[in-house]
Amino acid sequence: MSPDPAQTDAFRTPIVAVLGHVDHGKTSLLDKIRGSAVIEGESGAITQHIGATAVPLDVVSKIAGDLVDPEEFDLPGLLFIDTPGHHAFTTLRARGGALADIAILVVDVTDGFQPQTHEAVSILQDSETPFVVAANKVDTIPGWNPSPDAPIRASYEAQSDRVRGDLDERLYEIIGDLSDAGFSADFYWRVKNFRQNVGVIPVSAETGEGIPDLLAVLMGLSQRYMGEEMEVDISGPGAGTVLEVTEERGFGSTLDVILYDGTIEEGDEIVVGGTQGPIVTTVRALLQPRDLAEIRTEKRFEQVESVSAAMGLKIAAPDLKEALSGAPVRVVGDRETEAVVEAVQEELAEVAVSTEEE
Ligand code: GDP
């Protein structure tokens, strides 16, 4: 199988992470995005990857309506890492930086900045990851008049003066906390350059208000300010990060991986970071989850010959028992195996350091 036609252009899907304080709505927000995508796109709207969910551009633009004109974008869509939170973000690295290209910082609009919000901001700052703030749970503001799934501007204008004033006050508090952390932030519709200023987007994971705006800003941020970083040679040797090492019946130890660069194929020689150092092995099978509807009746995974970035997948290969989550996976391709082993060794030293820091 050749790479997915949607992926053969030079741009890969930006990888999005979700961070924020416990109970501020990270999981609900991801669920809402997935749910909206399924409703808007009917079948094939989202692709459930291993460890991640892909929302293609046409579905993003259906959810976002006028806010996203698909003609303006070269990026194939957005890939959301399914595990929200700081641990996943800090352990999932790519070539020394964060695996995620961009992040959503979720802040409960009535609860404001909390300890893990501060922690998330400094993690994003240290890793230089561009982010937007989803000021979540706007529907809990007393007197809020919901407009389900609507863009937030319309919904915001439709509130009474008192309710809008109440929301403004809470948003300014969040903007103030961001400013104390060294970020200039504003209501997203006033932000001109999302790389210099953090956009704050009022949303509700409950009613879906603001989800169109959130997706539009994520697309805009990736395309306009990170276009060059999103441009990859998809035909190059695959590079990814191990999410997890799991046992699968019939396959033995397998790796759940997010591939962020290049292509990996069945039979490729790969180098994987392990507890005892780099492991050199050969890909026996590449697996992707079947559609939800098929899972009940058939085997859980579908075998594919080739996968291109960005995508989540499962790799079956001999000798993976000692592989390490957070470690690099590299296709050797036409390079010297020894050179790739050395590169993996170097990156492993960093993984060890970041794990000790936890
Ligand atoms: P997480 O710990 O950050 O992943 O937070 P969850 O997604 O588990 O949400 C924590 C609680 O807040 C759950 O009971 C959610 O139903 C609720 N919640 C999340 N988002 C919203 C929202 O936008 N509005 C309301 N009313 N409740 C929300």
Short mmCIF file of C-alpha atoms and ligand atoms in Angstrom, two decimals:
data_model
loop_
_atom_site.label_atom_id
_atom_site.label_comp_id
_atom_site.label_asym_id
_atom_site.label_seq_id
_atom_site.Cartn_x
_atom_site.Cartn_y
_atom_site.Cartn_z
CA MET A 1 0.00 0.00 0.00
CA SER A 2 1.33 3.43 -0.85
CA PRO A 3 1.05 6.24 1.71
CA ASP A 4 -2.41 7.70 2.23
CA PRO A 5 -3.01 10.12 -0.69
CA ALA A 6 -4.04 12.84 1.79
CA GLN A 7 -0.57 12.60 3.27
CA THR A 8 1.62 12.59 0.19
CA ASP A 9 1.88 16.37 -0.06
CA ALA A 10 4.72 18.02 1.75
CA PHE A 11 2.73 18.97 4.83
CA ARG A 12 2.09 16.66 7.71
CA THR A 13 -0.68 16.80 10.27
CA PRO A 14 0.16 18.99 13.28
CA ILE A 15 0.20 17.07 16.58
CA VAL A 16 -1.93 18.68 19.29
CA ALA A 17 -1.64 18.05 23.05
CA VAL A 18 -4.11 19.04 25.77
CA LEU A 19 -2.88 20.27 29.15
CA GLY A 20 -4.41 21.85 32.24
CA HIS A 21 -5.48 21.41 35.85
CA VAL A 22 -7.38 18.29 36.91
CA ASP A 23 -11.15 18.52 36.34
CA HIS A 24 -10.89 21.61 34.17
CA GLY A 25 -12.27 19.58 31.25
CA LYS A 26 -9.35 18.20 29.19
CA THR A 27 -11.00 14.83 28.59
CA SER A 28 -14.43 16.35 27.98
CA LEU A 29 -12.99 18.75 25.43
CA LEU A 30 -11.28 15.95 23.49
CA ASP A 31 -14.49 13.90 23.64
CA LYS A 32 -16.51 16.86 22.38
CA ILE A 33 -14.15 17.44 19.45
CA ARG A 34 -14.30 13.75 18.53
CA GLY A 35 -18.09 13.71 18.92
CA SER A 36 -18.59 16.84 16.78
CA ALA A 37 -16.34 15.37 14.10
CA VAL A 38 -18.37 12.17 13.96
CA ILE A 39 -21.66 14.09 13.66
CA GLU A 40 -20.39 16.47 10.97
CA GLY A 41 -18.48 14.02 8.89
CA GLU A 42 -20.62 10.87 9.12
CA SER A 43 -18.52 7.79 8.46
CA GLY A 44 -14.80 8.24 8.14
CA ALA A 45 -14.98 11.58 9.91
CA ILE A 46 -12.23 10.79 12.30
CA THR A 47 -9.61 8.12 12.24
CA GLN A 48 -8.91 6.51 15.53
CA HIS A 49 -5.18 5.90 15.58
CA ILE A 50 -3.19 4.17 18.24
CA GLY A 51 -2.97 6.80 20.98
CA ALA A 52 -4.30 9.63 18.86
CA THR A 53 -7.32 10.86 16.92
CA ALA A 54 -7.04 12.43 13.47
CA VAL A 55 -9.61 14.99 12.36
CA PRO A 56 -9.23 15.64 8.61
CA LEU A 57 -9.34 19.16 7.19
CA ASP A 58 -12.76 18.78 5.53
CA VAL A 59 -14.28 17.76 8.86
CA VAL A 60 -12.51 20.59 10.71
CA SER A 61 -13.99 23.00 8.21
CA LYS A 62 -17.49 21.51 8.55
CA ILE A 63 -17.37 21.95 12.33
CA ALA A 64 -15.83 25.41 12.11
CA GLY A 65 -18.15 26.61 9.31
CA ASP A 66 -17.18 30.07 8.04
CA LEU A 67 -14.20 30.17 10.37
CA VAL A 68 -12.18 27.65 8.33
CA ASP A 69 -12.06 27.85 4.55
CA PRO A 70 -10.41 24.58 3.47
CA GLU A 71 -8.98 26.34 0.40
CA GLU A 72 -6.70 28.37 2.67
CA PHE A 73 -5.00 25.36 4.20
CA ASP A 74 -2.35 22.92 3.03
CA LEU A 75 -2.33 20.95 6.28
CA PRO A 76 -4.25 17.66 6.16
CA GLY A 77 -6.06 18.28 9.47
CA LEU A 78 -5.22 17.91 13.16
CA LEU A 79 -3.92 14.94 15.15
CA PHE A 80 -4.92 15.02 18.82
CA ILE A 81 -2.91 12.98 21.31
CA ASP A 82 -5.56 11.01 23.22
CA THR A 83 -3.88 11.12 26.62
CA PRO A 84 -4.22 14.61 28.04
CA GLY A 85 -1.99 15.91 30.81
CA HIS A 86 1.50 16.86 31.79
CA HIS A 87 2.99 13.43 32.16
CA ALA A 88 2.16 12.46 28.59
CA PHE A 89 3.38 15.81 27.31
CA THR A 90 6.74 15.70 29.08
CA THR A 91 7.50 12.04 28.37
CA LEU A 92 6.50 12.25 24.71
CA ARG A 93 9.44 13.94 23.10
CA ALA A 94 10.72 14.23 19.57
CA ARG A 95 14.37 14.99 18.87
CA GLY A 96 14.83 16.64 22.23
CA GLY A 97 11.73 18.86 21.97
CA ALA A 98 8.08 18.19 22.62
CA LEU A 99 6.33 15.65 20.41
CA ALA A 100 3.29 17.93 20.25
CA ASP A 101 3.63 20.81 17.79
CA ILE A 102 0.96 22.89 19.52
CA ALA A 103 -1.06 22.67 22.71
CA ILE A 104 -4.43 23.57 24.17
CA LEU A 105 -4.21 24.81 27.75
CA VAL A 106 -7.60 24.16 29.35
CA VAL A 107 -8.61 26.53 32.15
CA ASP A 108 -11.95 26.28 33.94
CA VAL A 109 -13.23 29.82 33.49
CA THR A 110 -14.84 29.93 36.95
CA ASP A 111 -11.91 28.27 38.73
CA GLY A 112 -9.12 30.19 37.00
CA PHE A 113 -5.42 29.37 37.24
CA GLN A 114 -4.68 26.48 39.62
CA PRO A 115 -1.37 24.78 40.54
CA GLN A 116 -1.34 22.45 37.55
CA THR A 117 -2.24 25.35 35.26
CA HIS A 118 0.90 27.19 36.38
CA GLU A 119 2.87 23.98 35.95
CA ALA A 120 1.48 23.51 32.43
CA VAL A 121 2.40 27.07 31.47
CA SER A 122 5.99 26.58 32.56
CA ILE A 123 6.20 23.25 30.73
CA LEU A 124 4.93 24.95 27.55
CA GLN A 125 7.33 27.82 28.09
CA ASP A 126 10.34 25.53 28.60
CA SER A 127 9.53 23.45 25.54
CA GLU A 128 8.71 26.57 23.47
CA THR A 129 5.44 24.99 22.39
CA PRO A 130 2.95 27.48 20.92
CA PHE A 131 -0.42 27.21 22.66
CA VAL A 132 -3.94 28.59 22.89
CA VAL A 133 -6.08 28.80 26.01
CA ALA A 134 -9.48 27.14 26.04
CA ALA A 135 -11.36 29.03 28.78
CA ASN A 136 -13.72 26.15 29.41
CA LYS A 137 -17.13 25.75 31.07
CA VAL A 138 -18.54 29.12 29.97
CA ASP A 139 -21.96 27.46 30.31
CA THR A 140 -21.52 27.44 34.11
CA ILE A 141 -21.56 31.23 34.29
CA PRO A 142 -24.79 32.13 36.10
CA GLY A 143 -27.46 33.17 33.61
CA TRP A 144 -25.54 31.84 30.58
CA ASN A 145 -27.76 31.42 27.55
CA PRO A 146 -26.28 28.54 25.53
CA SER A 147 -26.07 28.31 21.72
CA PRO A 148 -24.97 24.70 21.23
CA ASP A 149 -22.01 24.13 18.89
CA ALA A 150 -22.01 27.77 17.77
CA PRO A 151 -18.95 29.93 17.21
CA ILE A 152 -18.30 31.78 20.47
CA ARG A 153 -18.45 35.33 19.11
CA ALA A 154 -22.16 34.97 18.28
CA SER A 155 -22.88 33.27 21.57
CA TYR A 156 -20.89 35.91 23.48
CA GLU A 157 -22.80 38.76 21.82
CA ALA A 158 -26.10 37.00 22.60
CA GLN A 159 -25.53 37.07 26.40
CA SER A 160 -26.99 39.74 28.64
CA ASP A 161 -24.66 42.60 29.59
CA ARG A 162 -24.38 41.22 33.09
CA VAL A 163 -23.41 37.71 31.94
CA ARG A 164 -20.95 39.06 29.38
CA GLY A 165 -19.45 41.33 32.04
CA ASP A 166 -19.10 38.36 34.36
CA LEU A 167 -17.33 36.33 31.64
CA ASP A 168 -15.07 39.25 30.73
CA GLU A 169 -13.99 39.61 34.32
CA ARG A 170 -13.00 35.95 34.53
CA LEU A 171 -11.24 36.04 31.17
CA TYR A 172 -9.24 39.11 32.24
CA GLU A 173 -8.17 37.22 35.32
CA ILE A 174 -6.82 34.41 33.14
CA ILE A 175 -5.16 36.97 30.84
CA GLY A 176 -3.57 38.55 33.95
CA ASP A 177 -2.21 35.19 35.15
CA LEU A 178 -0.76 34.54 31.70
CA SER A 179 0.83 37.96 31.77
CA ASP A 180 2.41 37.21 35.17
CA ALA A 181 3.91 34.12 33.55
CA GLY A 182 5.39 36.27 30.80
CA PHE A 183 2.82 35.75 28.05
CA SER A 184 0.94 38.55 26.42
CA ALA A 185 -2.58 37.21 25.90
CA ASP A 186 -5.95 38.52 24.74
CA PHE A 187 -9.41 37.45 23.62
CA TYR A 188 -8.58 35.41 20.57
CA TRP A 189 -10.51 37.62 18.16
CA ARG A 190 -8.24 40.52 19.00
CA VAL A 191 -5.02 38.57 18.48
CA LYS A 192 -3.20 39.39 15.23
CA ASN A 193 -0.19 37.11 15.57
CA PHE A 194 -0.81 33.87 17.45
CA ARG A 195 2.89 33.15 17.66
CA GLN A 196 3.52 36.33 19.67
CA ASN A 197 0.28 36.53 21.63
CA VAL A 198 -1.70 33.80 23.29
CA GLY A 199 -5.32 33.66 22.13
CA VAL A 200 -7.91 32.97 24.82
CA ILE A 201 -10.96 31.18 23.44
CA PRO A 202 -14.09 30.89 25.59
CA VAL A 203 -15.50 27.38 25.10
CA SER A 204 -17.82 24.82 26.61
CA ALA A 205 -17.03 21.13 26.31
CA GLU A 206 -20.61 20.61 27.48
CA THR A 207 -22.52 22.67 24.89
CA GLY A 208 -19.87 22.74 22.16
CA GLU A 209 -19.84 26.54 22.03
CA GLY A 210 -16.44 27.82 20.94
CA ILE A 211 -15.27 24.47 19.51
CA PRO A 212 -15.44 25.93 15.94
CA ASP A 213 -13.24 28.82 17.08
CA LEU A 214 -10.80 26.53 18.89
CA LEU A 215 -10.30 24.36 15.80
CA ALA A 216 -9.99 27.43 13.56
CA VAL A 217 -7.29 28.94 15.77
CA LEU A 218 -5.38 25.63 15.96
CA MET A 219 -5.42 25.35 12.17
CA GLY A 220 -4.43 28.99 11.71
CA LEU A 221 -1.64 28.77 14.24
CA SER A 222 -0.22 25.65 12.59
CA GLN A 223 -0.54 26.84 9.03
CA ARG A 224 0.43 30.49 9.29
CA TYR A 225 3.09 30.41 11.95
CA MET A 226 4.49 26.91 11.76
CA GLY A 227 4.04 26.10 8.08
CA GLU A 228 7.74 25.44 7.60
CA GLU A 229 7.94 23.14 10.61
CA MET A 230 4.97 21.18 9.26
CA GLU A 231 6.69 20.65 5.94
CA VAL A 232 8.35 17.25 6.01
CA ASP A 233 9.79 14.77 3.61
CA ILE A 234 7.22 12.05 4.01
CA SER A 235 9.26 9.69 1.87
CA GLY A 236 12.20 9.98 4.32
CA PRO A 237 12.99 7.37 6.98
CA GLY A 238 10.32 7.25 9.69
CA ALA A 239 10.87 8.84 13.10
CA GLY A 240 8.54 8.37 16.03
CA THR A 241 8.11 8.22 19.79
CA VAL A 242 7.05 5.19 21.83
CA LEU A 243 3.83 5.73 23.79
CA GLU A 244 3.67 2.32 25.33
CA VAL A 245 5.00 -1.23 25.11
CA THR A 246 2.16 -3.76 25.14
CA GLU A 247 1.68 -7.51 24.68
CA GLU A 248 -0.64 -8.46 21.83
CA ARG A 249 -1.83 -12.00 21.28
CA GLY A 250 -0.25 -13.43 18.17
CA PHE A 251 2.34 -10.62 17.99
CA GLY A 252 4.19 -10.72 21.32
CA SER A 253 5.59 -7.39 22.53
CA THR A 254 4.49 -4.47 20.38
CA LEU A 255 5.09 -0.73 20.43
CA ASP A 256 2.39 1.91 20.34
CA VAL A 257 4.08 4.74 18.48
CA ILE A 258 3.33 8.21 17.20
CA LEU A 259 5.18 8.64 13.93
CA TYR A 260 5.97 12.34 13.47
CA ASP A 261 8.24 12.23 10.45
CA GLY A 262 8.81 10.14 7.31
CA THR A 263 7.51 6.69 6.47
CA ILE A 264 7.83 3.27 8.05
CA GLU A 265 7.25 0.03 6.13
CA GLU A 266 6.94 -3.63 6.88
CA GLY A 267 10.38 -5.23 6.81
CA ASP A 268 12.21 -1.98 7.67
CA GLU A 269 15.18 -2.17 9.98
CA ILE A 270 14.47 0.03 13.02
CA VAL A 271 16.31 1.23 16.11
CA VAL A 272 14.27 1.62 19.30
CA GLY A 273 15.31 3.05 22.66
CA GLY A 274 15.31 0.42 25.42
CA THR A 275 16.11 0.11 29.11
CA GLN A 276 19.42 -1.56 28.21
CA GLY A 277 20.21 0.78 25.32
CA PRO A 278 19.15 0.90 21.67
CA ILE A 279 17.45 -2.19 20.22
CA VAL A 280 18.04 -3.00 16.55
CA THR A 281 15.23 -5.05 15.04
CA THR A 282 13.07 -5.54 11.94
CA VAL A 283 9.41 -4.56 11.56
CA ARG A 284 7.31 -7.69 11.31
CA ALA A 285 3.92 -5.97 11.11
CA LEU A 286 2.39 -2.50 11.22
CA LEU A 287 -1.03 -2.42 12.84
CA GLN A 288 -3.83 0.11 12.98
CA PRO A 289 -7.12 -0.16 14.83
CA ARG A 290 -10.11 -1.25 12.81
CA ASP A 291 -13.19 0.94 12.64
CA LEU A 292 -15.18 0.82 15.84
CA ALA A 293 -18.01 -0.94 14.05
CA GLU A 294 -15.76 -3.76 12.93
CA ILE A 295 -14.03 -4.34 16.25
CA ARG A 296 -16.80 -6.45 17.71
CA THR A 297 -16.86 -8.92 14.88
CA GLU A 298 -13.27 -9.15 13.70
CA LYS A 299 -9.76 -8.87 14.95
CA ARG A 300 -8.96 -5.56 16.62
CA PHE A 301 -6.17 -4.59 14.25
CA GLU A 302 -5.71 -4.26 10.59
CA GLN A 303 -2.27 -4.94 9.12
CA VAL A 304 -0.88 -2.27 6.78
CA GLU A 305 2.30 -2.26 4.70
CA SER A 306 3.31 1.33 5.15
CA VAL A 307 2.49 4.33 7.38
CA SER A 308 3.43 8.01 6.89
CA ALA A 309 3.60 10.88 9.39
CA ALA A 310 1.86 12.10 11.40
CA MET A 311 0.05 9.03 12.63
CA GLY A 312 -0.37 6.69 15.57
CA LEU A 313 0.33 2.99 14.98
CA LYS A 314 1.35 -0.27 16.55
CA ILE A 315 4.63 -1.90 15.54
CA ALA A 316 5.21 -5.62 15.96
CA ALA A 317 8.85 -6.74 15.86
CA PRO A 318 11.12 -9.19 17.67
CA ASP A 319 13.04 -8.17 20.81
CA LEU A 320 10.83 -5.27 21.94
CA LYS A 321 10.39 -6.40 25.56
CA GLU A 322 12.96 -3.91 26.89
CA ALA A 323 11.67 -0.97 24.81
CA LEU A 324 10.98 2.18 26.80
CA SER A 325 7.97 4.47 26.66
CA GLY A 326 8.96 7.96 25.63
CA ALA A 327 11.94 6.56 23.70
CA PRO A 328 12.71 7.25 20.04
CA VAL A 329 11.96 4.85 17.17
CA ARG A 330 13.95 5.35 13.96
CA VAL A 331 13.85 3.66 10.59
CA VAL A 332 17.44 3.03 9.47
CA GLY A 333 16.71 3.39 5.75
CA ASP A 334 19.86 3.86 3.67
CA ARG A 335 21.92 5.13 6.61
CA GLU A 336 24.52 3.15 8.55
CA THR A 337 22.80 1.21 11.33
CA GLU A 338 25.56 2.25 13.72
CA ALA A 339 24.95 5.97 13.10
CA VAL A 340 21.24 5.57 13.87
CA VAL A 341 22.08 3.57 17.01
CA GLU A 342 24.29 6.42 18.18
CA ALA A 343 21.57 9.01 17.52
CA VAL A 344 19.05 6.93 19.47
CA GLN A 345 21.58 6.51 22.28
CA GLU A 346 21.96 10.27 22.53
CA GLU A 347 18.22 10.86 22.63
CA LEU A 348 17.82 8.13 25.22
CA ALA A 349 20.08 10.02 27.58
CA GLU A 350 17.57 12.88 27.41
CA VAL A 351 14.58 10.60 27.97
CA ALA A 352 16.29 9.27 31.12
CA VAL A 353 16.89 12.80 32.38
CA SER A 354 13.30 13.89 31.78
CA THR A 355 11.96 10.77 33.54
CA GLU A 356 14.14 11.47 36.58
CA GLU A 357 12.78 15.01 36.71
CA GLU A 358 9.20 13.78 37.22
P1 GDP B 1 -10.05 16.63 33.19
O1 GDP B 1 -9.65 16.09 34.53
O2 GDP B 1 -9.37 17.93 32.92
O3 GDP B 1 -9.89 15.66 32.05
O4 GDP B 1 -11.61 17.02 33.31
P2 GDP B 1 -12.88 16.23 32.79
O5 GDP B 1 -13.01 16.33 31.34
O6 GDP B 1 -12.89 14.87 33.40
O7 GDP B 1 -14.05 17.13 33.41
C1 GDP B 1 -14.22 17.27 34.81
C2 GDP B 1 -15.69 17.51 35.10
O8 GDP B 1 -16.11 18.75 34.53
C3 GDP B 1 -16.62 16.45 34.50
O9 GDP B 1 -17.64 16.19 35.42
C4 GDP B 1 -17.16 17.12 33.25
O10 GDP B 1 -18.44 16.64 32.91
C5 GDP B 1 -17.22 18.57 33.67
N1 GDP B 1 -17.06 19.48 32.52
C6 GDP B 1 -16.05 19.49 31.63
N2 GDP B 1 -16.22 20.48 30.74
C7 GDP B 1 -17.37 21.10 31.06
C8 GDP B 1 -18.09 22.22 30.52
O11 GDP B 1 -17.71 22.86 29.53
N3 GDP B 1 -19.24 22.57 31.16
C9 GDP B 1 -19.71 21.92 32.25
N4 GDP B 1 -20.84 22.35 32.79
N5 GDP B 1 -19.07 20.88 32.79
C10 GDP B 1 -17.91 20.47 32.21
#
